Amino acid sequence: MNNESPAPPATGAITPLQQMVASCSGAILTSLFVTPLDVVKIRLQAQKNPFPKGEMNLHCVD
């Protein structure tokens, strides 16, 4: 049996609180930026004919 104690955490190691904050902020950023783009992609894929005759229907307001 090895009776050595575990090594102390290295200087600059990430604490569990820092890990929790990092993962929560990553999830929030994902939901704010990636999810809306995914919704647009799915809606475009669900359309039968998104751009008839190869034209894009862009409506510009001047």
N, CA and C atoms as an extended XYZ file, in Angstrom:
186
Properties=species:S:1:pos:R:3:atomname:S:1:resname:S:1:resid:I:1 pbc="F F F"
N         0.843       -1.173        0.000 N   MET     1
C         0.000        0.000        0.000 CA  MET     1
C         0.890        1.238        0.000 C   MET     1
N         0.435        2.245       -0.653 N   ASN     2
C         1.155        3.503       -0.727 CA  ASN     2
C         0.531        4.465        0.276 C   ASN     2
N         1.290        4.944        1.252 N   ASN     3
C         0.768        5.825        2.292 CA  ASN     3
C         1.008        7.299        1.998 C   ASN     3
N         1.326        7.634        0.765 N   GLU     4
C         1.570        9.028        0.413 CA  GLU     4
C         0.249        9.784        0.315 C   GLU     4
N         0.264       11.028        0.733 N   SER     5
C        -0.935       11.860        0.602 CA  SER     5
C        -1.027       12.377       -0.830 C   SER     5
N        -2.232       12.714       -1.265 N   PRO     6
C        -2.360       13.222       -2.635 CA  PRO     6
C        -1.596       14.527       -2.798 C   PRO     6
N        -1.146       14.773       -3.986 N   ALA     7
C        -0.365       15.982       -4.258 CA  ALA     7
C        -1.241       17.209       -4.076 C   ALA     7
N        -0.689       18.288       -3.546 N   PRO     8
C        -1.479       19.517       -3.403 CA  PRO     8
C        -1.804       20.089       -4.776 C   PRO     8
N        -2.920       20.832       -4.874 N   PRO     9
C        -3.276       21.393       -6.187 CA  PRO     9
C        -2.198       22.360       -6.674 C   PRO     9
N        -1.961       22.342       -7.949 N   ALA    10
C        -0.951       23.216       -8.541 CA  ALA    10
C        -1.389       24.672       -8.428 C   ALA    10
N        -0.425       25.538       -8.384 N   THR    11
C        -0.733       26.964       -8.326 CA  THR    11
C        -1.480       27.354       -9.589 C   THR    11
N        -2.588       28.062       -9.419 N   GLY    12
C        -3.397       28.448      -10.570 CA  GLY    12
C        -4.412       27.395      -10.976 C   GLY    12
N        -4.612       26.371      -10.136 N   ALA    13
C        -5.589       25.339      -10.456 CA  ALA    13
C        -7.003       25.923      -10.402 C   ALA    13
N        -7.894       25.371      -11.173 N   ILE    14
C        -9.270       25.851      -11.234 CA  ILE    14
C       -10.066       25.226      -10.097 C   ILE    14
N       -10.752       26.061       -9.356 N   THR    15
C       -11.573       25.586       -8.246 CA  THR    15
C       -12.920       25.094       -8.772 C   THR    15
N       -13.629       24.286       -7.992 N   PRO    16
C       -14.959       23.831       -8.435 CA  PRO    16
C       -15.917       24.988       -8.719 C   PRO    16
N       -15.825       26.071       -7.957 N   LEU    17
C       -16.680       27.232       -8.211 CA  LEU    17
C       -16.364       27.852       -9.565 C   LEU    17
N       -15.082       27.949       -9.901 N   GLN    18
C       -14.694       28.495      -11.199 CA  GLN    18
C       -15.161       27.596      -12.332 C   GLN    18
N       -15.089       26.278      -12.138 N   GLN    19
C       -15.582       25.354      -13.149 CA  GLN    19
C       -17.082       25.521      -13.358 C   GLN    19
N       -17.828       25.708      -12.261 N   MET    20
C       -19.275       25.867      -12.358 CA  MET    20
C       -19.628       27.160      -13.090 C   MET    20
N       -18.932       28.247      -12.757 N   VAL    21
C       -19.192       29.524      -13.419 CA  VAL    21
C       -18.854       29.431      -14.908 C   VAL    21
N       -17.755       28.786      -15.238 N   ALA    22
C       -17.350       28.652      -16.635 CA  ALA    22
C       -18.360       27.830      -17.433 C   ALA    22
N       -18.834       26.740      -16.864 N   SER    23
C       -19.783       25.909      -17.592 CA  SER    23
C       -21.137       26.602      -17.747 C   SER    23
N       -21.561       27.337      -16.725 N   CYS    24
C       -22.833       28.071      -16.826 CA  CYS    24
C       -22.742       29.188      -17.855 C   CYS    24
N       -21.639       29.908      -17.862 N   SER    25
C       -21.499       30.985      -18.843 CA  SER    25
C       -21.401       30.429      -20.258 C   SER    25
N       -20.767       29.283      -20.425 N   GLY    26
C       -20.722       28.652      -21.745 CA  GLY    26
C       -22.097       28.229      -22.220 C   GLY    26
N       -22.901       27.699      -21.314 N   ALA    27
C       -24.256       27.288      -21.679 CA  ALA    27
C       -25.117       28.491      -22.043 C   ALA    27
N       -24.951       29.586      -21.320 N   ILE    28
C       -25.723       30.791      -21.621 CA  ILE    28
C       -25.324       31.360      -22.980 C   ILE    28
N       -24.026       31.418      -23.260 N   LEU    29
C       -23.579       31.919      -24.562 CA  LEU    29
C       -24.085       31.042      -25.702 C   LEU    29
N       -24.081       29.739      -25.488 N   THR    30
C       -24.595       28.828      -26.507 CA  THR    30
C       -26.065       29.076      -26.767 C   THR    30
N       -26.852       29.219      -25.700 N   SER    31
C       -28.280       29.420      -25.891 CA  SER    31
C       -28.582       30.766      -26.537 C   SER    31
N       -27.750       31.775      -26.310 N   LEU    32
C       -28.006       33.094      -26.879 CA  LEU    32
C       -27.580       33.213      -28.339 C   LEU    32
N       -26.508       32.546      -28.730 N   PHE    33
C       -25.971       32.738      -30.069 CA  PHE    33
C       -26.214       31.571      -31.014 C   PHE    33
N       -26.048       30.360      -30.561 N   VAL    34
C       -26.132       29.207      -31.451 CA  VAL    34
C       -27.578       28.789      -31.691 C   VAL    34
N       -28.408       28.813      -30.661 N   THR    35
C       -29.786       28.339      -30.796 CA  THR    35
C       -30.587       29.143      -31.821 C   THR    35
N       -30.538       30.486      -31.824 N   PRO    36
C       -31.290       31.206      -32.868 CA  PRO    36
C       -30.829       30.863      -34.284 C   PRO    36
N       -29.528       30.666      -34.472 N   LEU    37
C       -29.042       30.279      -35.794 CA  LEU    37
C       -29.550       28.898      -36.181 C   LEU    37
N       -29.642       28.002      -35.228 N   ASP    38
C       -30.165       26.665      -35.493 CA  ASP    38
C       -31.646       26.724      -35.864 C   ASP    38
N       -32.397       27.606      -35.230 N   VAL    39
C       -33.823       27.765      -35.554 CA  VAL    39
C       -33.976       28.261      -36.990 C   VAL    39
N       -33.172       29.232      -37.400 N   VAL    40
C       -33.226       29.741      -38.773 CA  VAL    40
C       -32.908       28.628      -39.756 C   VAL    40
N       -31.884       27.844      -39.463 N   LYS    41
C       -31.499       26.745      -40.351 CA  LYS    41
C       -32.639       25.744      -40.509 C   LYS    41
N       -33.274       25.387      -39.401 N   ILE    42
C       -34.358       24.403      -39.447 CA  ILE    42
C       -35.546       24.955      -40.223 C   ILE    42
N       -35.874       26.228      -40.033 N   ARG    43
C       -37.007       26.821      -40.756 CA  ARG    43
C       -36.733       26.908      -42.241 C   ARG    43
N       -35.495       27.220      -42.622 N   LEU    44
C       -35.156       27.241      -44.048 CA  LEU    44
C       -35.234       25.840      -44.649 C   LEU    44
N       -34.809       24.841      -43.888 N   GLN    45
C       -34.865       23.472      -44.395 CA  GLN    45
C       -36.295       22.971      -44.496 C   GLN    45
N       -37.189       23.503      -43.675 N   ALA    46
C       -38.571       23.035      -43.671 CA  ALA    46
C       -39.379       23.620      -44.827 C   ALA    46
N       -38.906       24.708      -45.421 N   GLN    47
C       -39.630       25.307      -46.541 CA  GLN    47
C       -39.505       24.424      -47.763 C   GLN    47
N       -40.613       24.333      -48.507 N   LYS    48
C       -40.583       23.509      -49.716 CA  LYS    48
C       -39.780       24.188      -50.816 C   LYS    48
N       -39.982       25.484      -51.000 N   ASN    49
C       -39.304       26.221      -52.065 CA  ASN    49
C       -38.873       27.571      -51.507 C   ASN    49
N       -37.735       27.624      -50.814 N   PRO    50
C       -37.364       28.858      -50.136 CA  PRO    50
C       -37.079       30.035      -51.079 C   PRO    50
N       -36.467       29.792      -52.240 N   PHE    51
C       -36.135       30.850      -53.179 CA  PHE    51
C       -36.618       30.437      -54.573 C   PHE    51
N       -37.841       30.794      -54.935 N   PRO    52
C       -38.359       30.386      -56.244 CA  PRO    52
C       -37.561       31.005      -57.390 C   PRO    52
N       -37.313       30.214      -58.422 N   LYS    53
C       -36.595       30.620      -59.632 CA  LYS    53
C       -35.209       31.164      -59.336 C   LYS    53
N       -34.594       30.725      -58.267 N   GLY    54
C       -33.237       31.130      -57.949 CA  GLY    54
C       -33.101       32.553      -57.455 C   GLY    54
N       -34.209       33.208      -57.167 N   GLU    55
C       -34.164       34.587      -56.695 CA  GLU    55
C       -34.378       34.639      -55.201 C   GLU    55
N       -33.689       35.550      -54.568 N   MET    56
C       -33.902       35.753      -53.153 CA  MET    56
C       -34.874       36.903      -52.980 C   MET    56
N       -35.847       36.737      -52.131 N   ASN    57
C       -36.818       37.780      -51.874 CA  ASN    57
C       -36.370       38.602      -50.668 C   ASN    57
N       -35.625       39.673      -50.967 N   LEU    58
C       -35.161       40.545      -49.907 CA  LEU    58
C       -35.953       41.846      -49.975 C   LEU    58
N       -36.544       42.219      -48.883 N   HIS    59
C       -37.326       43.437      -48.831 CA  HIS    59
C       -36.539       44.481      -48.071 C   HIS    59
N       -36.120       45.527      -48.769 N   CYS    60
C       -35.359       46.601      -48.133 CA  CYS    60
C       -36.280       47.776      -47.886 C   CYS    60
N       -36.187       48.333      -46.707 N   VAL    61
C       -36.978       49.502      -46.363 CA  VAL    61
C       -36.054       50.713      -46.424 C   VAL    61
N       -36.393       51.684      -47.299 N   ASP    62
C       -35.558       52.890      -47.435 CA  ASP    62
C       -36.118       54.014      -46.622 C   ASP    62
